Amino acid sequence: MARFPNDALNRRICHGDLALQICANTRDAALHALRDIIKHCSDQLVLKWKQEGDVPVLAPGSGAPAESARNFLGFRDGSANPDASDLDLMDRLVWVGPARDEPRWATGGSYQVVRIIRNFVERWDRTPLREQERIMGRAKMSGAPLDKPDAGEFAVPDYASDPLGKLTTLDAHIRLANPRSGGDKESLILRRPFNYSNGVTNAGQLDQGLLFICYQADLEKGFIAIQNRLNGEPLEEYIKPVGGGYFFALPGARDVSDYLGSALIAAVREGSSRTSH
């Protein structure tokens, strides 16, 4: 994972050969699953770093659409996610297909980006609400875009009607991340963010932030293109990426006779066989 201008990457919590993401309804279940893996694979794996995170549970309101969870900046995170139930859209944006220039074992997998992004919450909490909303481009309470304050979280902003950024500033986070122009459709990503809280820093500040995770079929057109648009945004005053890495999520097991990574193992065995001959 290359370093972007606002990054302060700590090598101790970056990269790795194998990423394991363990999800459960309780923290204890996830931790004991990790310990069980360590117990059985102690001669094969060495744990480099881990980051715990959680998604606040939101009970859906009666007849109301589901709401995105809030991050530690108090804003809803994931409002503009592409529809994961749209299989054609997922095939185009998230899953590596046979038409892409990838090895056969990668077909059906996805590029995963992990970013540990510290939030300077004390500084953010002292920032006036209107300034926070201007930086993000959304109303904090509802999550609605600023040009449609009464429309709700999932309303699509109309930047064409606001070319000078009088309602949603040109450097607002949501406008830079997704300009909603025809040429940016390929840079949509599927986000799965988690909040984390690691205690207190040596400077007496809260060590809190976002465990940002996203998936895409093309890393360059996805996360990297978005991050390059975000470089220098006003939000950088309040956030600092400190760790993470790029990984590849293998295609899933297709039936009871299959297993995770089977196509990759087959490719390795085929390559070894050719070498031996």
mmCIF file of C-alpha atoms in Angstrom:
data_model
loop_
_atom_site.group_PDB
_atom_site.id
_atom_site.type_symbol
_atom_site.label_atom_id
_atom_site.label_comp_id
_atom_site.label_asym_id
_atom_site.label_seq_id
_atom_site.Cartn_x
_atom_site.Cartn_y
_atom_site.Cartn_z
ATOM 1 C CA MET A 1 0.000 0.000 0.000
ATOM 2 C CA ALA A 2 1.590 3.224 -1.196
ATOM 3 C CA ARG A 3 1.767 6.188 1.160
ATOM 4 C CA PHE A 4 -0.590 9.060 0.347
ATOM 5 C CA PRO A 5 0.233 12.690 1.334
ATOM 6 C CA ASN A 6 -1.784 12.672 4.581
ATOM 7 C CA ASP A 7 -0.676 9.210 5.709
ATOM 8 C CA ALA A 8 1.491 8.542 8.741
ATOM 9 C CA LEU A 9 1.837 4.802 8.262
ATOM 10 C CA ASN A 10 3.248 2.769 11.116
ATOM 11 C CA ARG A 11 5.074 -0.215 9.606
ATOM 12 C CA ARG A 12 4.191 -2.265 12.675
ATOM 13 C CA ILE A 13 0.496 -2.236 11.691
ATOM 14 C CA CYS A 14 0.838 -2.364 7.908
ATOM 15 C CA HIS A 15 0.688 -5.096 5.291
ATOM 16 C CA GLY A 16 1.136 -8.811 5.847
ATOM 17 C CA ASP A 17 1.095 -12.051 3.844
ATOM 18 C CA LEU A 18 -2.381 -13.209 4.848
ATOM 19 C CA ALA A 19 -5.380 -11.215 6.091
ATOM 20 C CA LEU A 20 -7.996 -12.860 8.296
ATOM 21 C CA GLN A 21 -11.229 -10.980 8.946
ATOM 22 C CA ILE A 22 -13.261 -12.562 11.735
ATOM 23 C CA CYS A 23 -16.828 -11.326 12.257
ATOM 24 C CA ALA A 24 -19.265 -12.365 14.983
ATOM 25 C CA ASN A 25 -22.230 -11.004 16.921
ATOM 26 C CA THR A 26 -20.088 -10.660 20.045
ATOM 27 C CA ARG A 27 -16.471 -9.586 20.542
ATOM 28 C CA ASP A 28 -15.740 -12.668 22.667
ATOM 29 C CA ALA A 29 -16.701 -15.004 19.814
ATOM 30 C CA ALA A 30 -14.342 -13.255 17.385
ATOM 31 C CA LEU A 31 -11.443 -13.232 19.868
ATOM 32 C CA HIS A 32 -11.826 -16.904 20.752
ATOM 33 C CA ALA A 33 -11.984 -17.803 17.048
ATOM 34 C CA LEU A 34 -8.667 -15.999 16.537
ATOM 35 C CA ARG A 35 -7.115 -17.767 19.516
ATOM 36 C CA ASP A 36 -8.277 -21.124 18.162
ATOM 37 C CA ILE A 37 -6.620 -20.390 14.796
ATOM 38 C CA ILE A 38 -3.395 -19.379 16.562
ATOM 39 C CA LYS A 39 -3.488 -22.557 18.650
ATOM 40 C CA HIS A 40 -3.772 -24.855 15.637
ATOM 41 C CA CYS A 41 -1.465 -22.939 13.273
ATOM 42 C CA SER A 42 1.320 -21.843 15.600
ATOM 43 C CA ASP A 43 3.937 -23.610 13.460
ATOM 44 C CA GLN A 44 2.695 -21.971 10.243
ATOM 45 C CA LEU A 45 1.518 -18.449 11.090
ATOM 46 C CA VAL A 46 2.910 -15.568 13.144
ATOM 47 C CA LEU A 47 0.479 -12.820 14.112
ATOM 48 C CA LYS A 48 1.792 -9.432 12.928
ATOM 49 C CA TRP A 49 -1.036 -7.059 13.942
ATOM 50 C CA LYS A 50 -4.742 -6.998 14.658
ATOM 51 C CA GLN A 51 -7.383 -4.302 14.888
ATOM 52 C CA GLU A 52 -10.716 -4.787 16.610
ATOM 53 C CA GLY A 53 -13.754 -2.845 15.437
ATOM 54 C CA ASP A 54 -17.516 -2.876 15.607
ATOM 55 C CA VAL A 55 -20.575 -1.580 13.804
ATOM 56 C CA PRO A 56 -23.212 0.016 16.044
ATOM 57 C CA VAL A 57 -26.434 -1.979 16.012
ATOM 58 C CA LEU A 58 -29.333 0.095 14.656
ATOM 59 C CA ALA A 59 -32.852 -1.190 15.181
ATOM 60 C CA PRO A 60 -34.867 -0.418 12.013
ATOM 61 C CA GLY A 61 -37.817 1.893 12.490
ATOM 62 C CA SER A 62 -41.317 0.789 11.584
ATOM 63 C CA GLY A 63 -41.737 1.186 7.820
ATOM 64 C CA ALA A 64 -38.552 3.251 7.568
ATOM 65 C CA PRO A 65 -35.510 2.363 5.429
ATOM 66 C CA ALA A 66 -32.432 1.008 7.191
ATOM 67 C CA GLU A 67 -30.004 3.662 8.359
ATOM 68 C CA SER A 68 -26.249 3.547 7.993
ATOM 69 C CA ALA A 69 -24.284 3.357 11.251
ATOM 70 C CA ARG A 70 -22.450 6.435 12.502
ATOM 71 C CA ASN A 71 -18.688 6.702 12.694
ATOM 72 C CA PHE A 72 -16.847 8.414 15.568
ATOM 73 C CA LEU A 73 -17.136 11.757 13.784
ATOM 74 C CA GLY A 74 -20.888 11.416 14.286
ATOM 75 C CA PHE A 75 -21.792 11.078 10.599
ATOM 76 C CA ARG A 76 -23.430 8.144 8.873
ATOM 77 C CA ASP A 77 -20.891 6.001 7.013
ATOM 78 C CA GLY A 78 -21.780 4.126 3.831
ATOM 79 C CA SER A 79 -24.756 6.175 2.652
ATOM 80 C CA ALA A 80 -23.700 6.076 -1.017
ATOM 81 C CA ASN A 81 -22.698 2.405 -1.092
ATOM 82 C CA PRO A 82 -23.664 0.607 -4.319
ATOM 83 C CA ASP A 83 -26.572 -1.829 -3.962
ATOM 84 C CA ALA A 84 -25.032 -5.165 -2.968
ATOM 85 C CA SER A 85 -28.217 -6.967 -4.057
ATOM 86 C CA ASP A 86 -27.696 -5.813 -7.662
ATOM 87 C CA LEU A 87 -25.744 -8.798 -8.981
ATOM 88 C CA ASP A 88 -24.891 -7.216 -12.331
ATOM 89 C CA LEU A 89 -23.538 -4.131 -10.550
ATOM 90 C CA MET A 90 -21.481 -6.268 -8.173
ATOM 91 C CA ASP A 91 -20.072 -8.231 -11.112
ATOM 92 C CA ARG A 92 -18.974 -4.961 -12.698
ATOM 93 C CA LEU A 93 -17.617 -3.176 -9.609
ATOM 94 C CA VAL A 94 -16.641 -5.737 -6.982
ATOM 95 C CA TRP A 95 -15.926 -9.185 -8.399
ATOM 96 C CA VAL A 96 -12.972 -9.933 -10.653
ATOM 97 C CA GLY A 97 -14.478 -11.380 -13.840
ATOM 98 C CA PRO A 98 -12.991 -13.550 -16.585
ATOM 99 C CA ALA A 99 -12.768 -10.553 -18.963
ATOM 100 C CA ARG A 100 -10.242 -8.777 -16.723
ATOM 101 C CA ASP A 101 -6.510 -9.283 -17.153
ATOM 102 C CA GLU A 102 -6.151 -11.498 -14.085
ATOM 103 C CA PRO A 103 -5.041 -15.110 -13.525
ATOM 104 C CA ARG A 104 -7.850 -17.685 -13.627
ATOM 105 C CA TRP A 105 -7.640 -18.387 -9.904
ATOM 106 C CA ALA A 106 -8.605 -14.760 -9.165
ATOM 107 C CA THR A 107 -11.943 -14.963 -10.996
ATOM 108 C CA GLY A 108 -14.721 -14.440 -8.475
ATOM 109 C CA GLY A 109 -12.478 -12.716 -5.924
ATOM 110 C CA SER A 110 -12.117 -9.050 -5.005
ATOM 111 C CA TYR A 111 -9.392 -6.584 -4.075
ATOM 112 C CA GLN A 112 -9.662 -5.581 -0.420
ATOM 113 C CA VAL A 113 -8.318 -2.318 0.987
ATOM 114 C CA VAL A 114 -7.834 -2.002 4.745
ATOM 115 C CA ARG A 115 -7.086 1.402 6.258
ATOM 116 C CA ILE A 116 -6.749 2.170 9.976
ATOM 117 C CA ILE A 117 -7.727 5.840 10.072
ATOM 118 C CA ARG A 118 -7.277 7.661 13.356
ATOM 119 C CA ASN A 119 -9.806 10.432 14.100
ATOM 120 C CA PHE A 120 -8.689 13.480 16.070
ATOM 121 C CA VAL A 121 -11.993 13.475 17.919
ATOM 122 C CA GLU A 122 -11.107 16.192 20.446
ATOM 123 C CA ARG A 123 -10.343 18.661 17.648
ATOM 124 C CA TRP A 124 -13.444 17.569 15.720
ATOM 125 C CA ASP A 125 -15.716 17.991 18.731
ATOM 126 C CA ARG A 126 -14.585 21.611 19.068
ATOM 127 C CA THR A 127 -15.459 22.336 15.423
ATOM 128 C CA PRO A 128 -18.864 24.056 14.911
ATOM 129 C CA LEU A 129 -21.636 21.850 13.533
ATOM 130 C CA ARG A 130 -22.083 23.860 10.324
ATOM 131 C CA GLU A 131 -18.362 23.584 9.570
ATOM 132 C CA GLN A 132 -18.484 19.824 10.149
ATOM 133 C CA GLU A 133 -21.396 19.543 7.736
ATOM 134 C CA ARG A 134 -19.631 21.730 5.162
ATOM 135 C CA ILE A 135 -16.543 19.505 5.336
ATOM 136 C CA MET A 136 -18.557 16.299 4.944
ATOM 137 C CA GLY A 137 -21.237 17.610 2.546
ATOM 138 C CA ARG A 138 -24.078 16.076 4.560
ATOM 139 C CA ALA A 139 -26.447 17.042 7.361
ATOM 140 C CA LYS A 140 -25.146 15.426 10.543
ATOM 141 C CA MET A 141 -28.509 14.465 12.024
ATOM 142 C CA SER A 142 -30.183 12.942 8.963
ATOM 143 C CA GLY A 143 -27.252 12.175 6.671
ATOM 144 C CA ALA A 144 -29.003 13.952 3.804
ATOM 145 C CA PRO A 145 -26.876 15.763 1.194
ATOM 146 C CA LEU A 146 -26.760 19.502 1.811
ATOM 147 C CA ASP A 147 -28.540 20.335 -1.457
ATOM 148 C CA LYS A 148 -31.473 18.106 -0.421
ATOM 149 C CA PRO A 149 -31.661 18.544 3.376
ATOM 150 C CA ASP A 150 -35.210 17.177 3.674
ATOM 151 C CA ALA A 151 -34.806 14.221 1.330
ATOM 152 C CA GLY A 152 -33.075 11.735 3.655
ATOM 153 C CA GLU A 153 -29.768 9.891 3.828
ATOM 154 C CA PHE A 154 -30.007 8.043 0.522
ATOM 155 C CA ALA A 155 -31.014 10.987 -1.666
ATOM 156 C CA VAL A 156 -28.667 11.530 -4.610
ATOM 157 C CA PRO A 157 -27.060 15.008 -4.600
ATOM 158 C CA ASP A 158 -27.504 17.097 -7.746
ATOM 159 C CA TYR A 159 -24.081 18.619 -8.355
ATOM 160 C CA ALA A 160 -25.039 19.721 -11.878
ATOM 161 C CA SER A 161 -27.475 22.213 -10.336
ATOM 162 C CA ASP A 162 -24.770 23.460 -7.957
ATOM 163 C CA PRO A 163 -21.719 23.929 -10.235
ATOM 164 C CA LEU A 164 -20.131 26.620 -8.059
ATOM 165 C CA GLY A 165 -20.506 24.645 -4.831
ATOM 166 C CA LYS A 166 -22.797 27.091 -3.056
ATOM 167 C CA LEU A 167 -24.717 24.259 -1.354
ATOM 168 C CA THR A 168 -22.191 21.429 -1.420
ATOM 169 C CA THR A 169 -18.705 22.926 -1.571
ATOM 170 C CA LEU A 170 -16.426 21.696 -4.331
ATOM 171 C CA ASP A 171 -14.004 20.254 -1.747
ATOM 172 C CA ALA A 172 -16.670 18.541 0.394
ATOM 173 C CA HIS A 173 -15.785 14.942 1.210
ATOM 174 C CA ILE A 174 -18.768 13.358 -0.544
ATOM 175 C CA ARG A 175 -18.295 15.497 -3.657
ATOM 176 C CA LEU A 176 -14.630 14.641 -4.066
ATOM 177 C CA ALA A 177 -15.142 10.957 -3.255
ATOM 178 C CA ASN A 178 -18.004 10.566 -5.737
ATOM 179 C CA PRO A 179 -18.357 13.490 -8.169
ATOM 180 C CA ARG A 180 -21.247 11.612 -9.840
ATOM 181 C CA SER A 181 -20.018 12.360 -13.331
ATOM 182 C CA GLY A 182 -20.140 9.825 -16.124
ATOM 183 C CA GLY A 183 -16.442 9.077 -16.012
ATOM 184 C CA ASP A 184 -16.386 8.208 -12.301
ATOM 185 C CA LYS A 185 -18.787 5.239 -12.316
ATOM 186 C CA GLU A 186 -15.912 2.768 -12.467
ATOM 187 C CA SER A 187 -14.450 4.143 -9.221
ATOM 188 C CA LEU A 188 -17.413 3.070 -7.076
ATOM 189 C CA ILE A 189 -16.408 0.762 -4.226
ATOM 190 C CA LEU A 190 -18.275 -1.417 -1.726
ATOM 191 C CA ARG A 191 -17.449 -0.188 1.783
ATOM 192 C CA ARG A 192 -17.665 -2.147 5.034
ATOM 193 C CA PRO A 193 -16.414 0.260 7.761
ATOM 194 C CA PHE A 194 -15.965 -0.455 11.479
ATOM 195 C CA ASN A 195 -15.371 1.897 14.410
ATOM 196 C CA TYR A 196 -12.387 1.237 16.666
ATOM 197 C CA SER A 197 -11.271 2.546 20.045
ATOM 198 C CA ASN A 198 -7.746 1.680 21.228
ATOM 199 C CA GLY A 199 -7.581 3.536 24.529
ATOM 200 C CA VAL A 200 -5.455 6.640 25.131
ATOM 201 C CA THR A 201 -2.291 7.861 23.372
ATOM 202 C CA ASN A 202 0.899 8.939 25.162
ATOM 203 C CA ALA A 203 -0.233 12.521 24.587
ATOM 204 C CA GLY A 204 -3.413 11.928 26.587
ATOM 205 C CA GLN A 205 -5.725 11.877 23.574
ATOM 206 C CA LEU A 206 -8.384 9.332 22.680
ATOM 207 C CA ASP A 207 -7.103 6.795 20.143
ATOM 208 C CA GLN A 208 -10.303 6.326 18.158
ATOM 209 C CA GLY A 209 -11.103 6.082 14.497
ATOM 210 C CA LEU A 210 -12.340 4.116 11.536
ATOM 211 C CA LEU A 211 -11.287 0.660 10.396
ATOM 212 C CA PHE A 212 -12.046 1.362 6.745
ATOM 213 C CA ILE A 213 -12.486 -1.707 4.534
ATOM 214 C CA CYS A 214 -13.621 -1.691 0.928
ATOM 215 C CA TYR A 215 -13.831 -4.086 -2.010
ATOM 216 C CA GLN A 216 -13.414 -3.532 -5.754
ATOM 217 C CA ALA A 217 -12.579 -5.428 -8.925
ATOM 218 C CA ASP A 218 -9.918 -2.905 -9.930
ATOM 219 C CA LEU A 219 -7.730 -1.340 -7.242
ATOM 220 C CA GLU A 220 -6.425 1.462 -9.462
ATOM 221 C CA LYS A 221 -9.870 2.500 -10.713
ATOM 222 C CA GLY A 222 -11.456 2.000 -7.288
ATOM 223 C CA PHE A 223 -9.888 3.041 -3.999
ATOM 224 C CA ILE A 224 -6.700 4.565 -5.428
ATOM 225 C CA ALA A 225 -8.623 6.817 -7.840
ATOM 226 C CA ILE A 226 -10.929 7.957 -5.028
ATOM 227 C CA GLN A 227 -8.080 8.604 -2.600
ATOM 228 C CA ASN A 228 -6.208 10.650 -5.174
ATOM 229 C CA ARG A 229 -9.277 12.881 -5.520
ATOM 230 C CA LEU A 230 -9.476 13.207 -1.730
ATOM 231 C CA ASN A 231 -5.830 14.221 -1.275
ATOM 232 C CA GLY A 232 -5.743 17.684 0.302
ATOM 233 C CA GLU A 233 -9.422 17.737 1.334
ATOM 234 C CA PRO A 234 -10.394 19.796 4.444
ATOM 235 C CA LEU A 235 -11.220 16.599 6.358
ATOM 236 C CA GLU A 236 -7.495 15.770 6.490
ATOM 237 C CA GLU A 237 -7.126 18.206 9.397
ATOM 238 C CA TYR A 238 -9.113 15.759 11.521
ATOM 239 C CA ILE A 239 -7.982 12.317 10.318
ATOM 240 C CA LYS A 240 -4.694 10.462 9.900
ATOM 241 C CA PRO A 241 -4.363 7.008 8.238
ATOM 242 C CA VAL A 242 -1.820 5.031 10.278
ATOM 243 C CA GLY A 243 -2.004 1.426 9.098
ATOM 244 C CA GLY A 244 -3.588 -1.243 6.909
ATOM 245 C CA GLY A 245 -2.749 -2.773 3.563
ATOM 246 C CA TYR A 246 -3.934 -4.124 0.227
ATOM 247 C CA PHE A 247 -5.126 -7.725 0.082
ATOM 248 C CA PHE A 248 -6.997 -10.019 -2.311
ATOM 249 C CA ALA A 249 -10.163 -11.757 -1.093
ATOM 250 C CA LEU A 250 -10.144 -15.212 -2.662
ATOM 251 C CA PRO A 251 -13.187 -16.609 -4.487
ATOM 252 C CA GLY A 252 -15.550 -18.417 -2.150
ATOM 253 C CA ALA A 253 -16.105 -22.173 -1.963
ATOM 254 C CA ARG A 254 -18.761 -23.156 -4.544
ATOM 255 C CA ASP A 255 -20.008 -26.427 -3.003
ATOM 256 C CA VAL A 256 -19.250 -28.986 -0.277
ATOM 257 C CA SER A 257 -16.430 -30.497 -2.329
ATOM 258 C CA ASP A 258 -14.698 -27.125 -2.795
ATOM 259 C CA TYR A 259 -12.573 -25.100 -0.354
ATOM 260 C CA LEU A 260 -11.306 -21.523 -0.035
ATOM 261 C CA GLY A 261 -8.321 -20.960 -2.311
ATOM 262 C CA SER A 262 -8.745 -24.214 -4.256
ATOM 263 C CA ALA A 263 -8.150 -22.551 -7.640
ATOM 264 C CA LEU A 264 -4.986 -20.857 -6.338
ATOM 265 C CA ILE A 265 -3.623 -24.134 -4.925
ATOM 266 C CA ALA A 266 -4.391 -25.850 -8.244
ATOM 267 C CA ALA A 267 -2.504 -23.118 -10.132
ATOM 268 C CA VAL A 268 0.505 -23.502 -7.827
ATOM 269 C CA ARG A 269 0.504 -27.292 -8.263
ATOM 270 C CA GLU A 270 0.226 -26.920 -12.041
ATOM 271 C CA GLY A 271 3.144 -24.493 -12.065
ATOM 272 C CA SER A 272 5.243 -26.834 -9.898
ATOM 273 C CA SER A 273 4.451 -29.744 -12.196
ATOM 274 C CA ARG A 274 5.571 -27.797 -15.268
ATOM 275 C CA THR A 275 8.784 -26.765 -13.505
ATOM 276 C CA SER A 276 9.620 -30.335 -12.513
ATOM 277 C CA HIS A 277 9.261 -31.499 -16.092
#
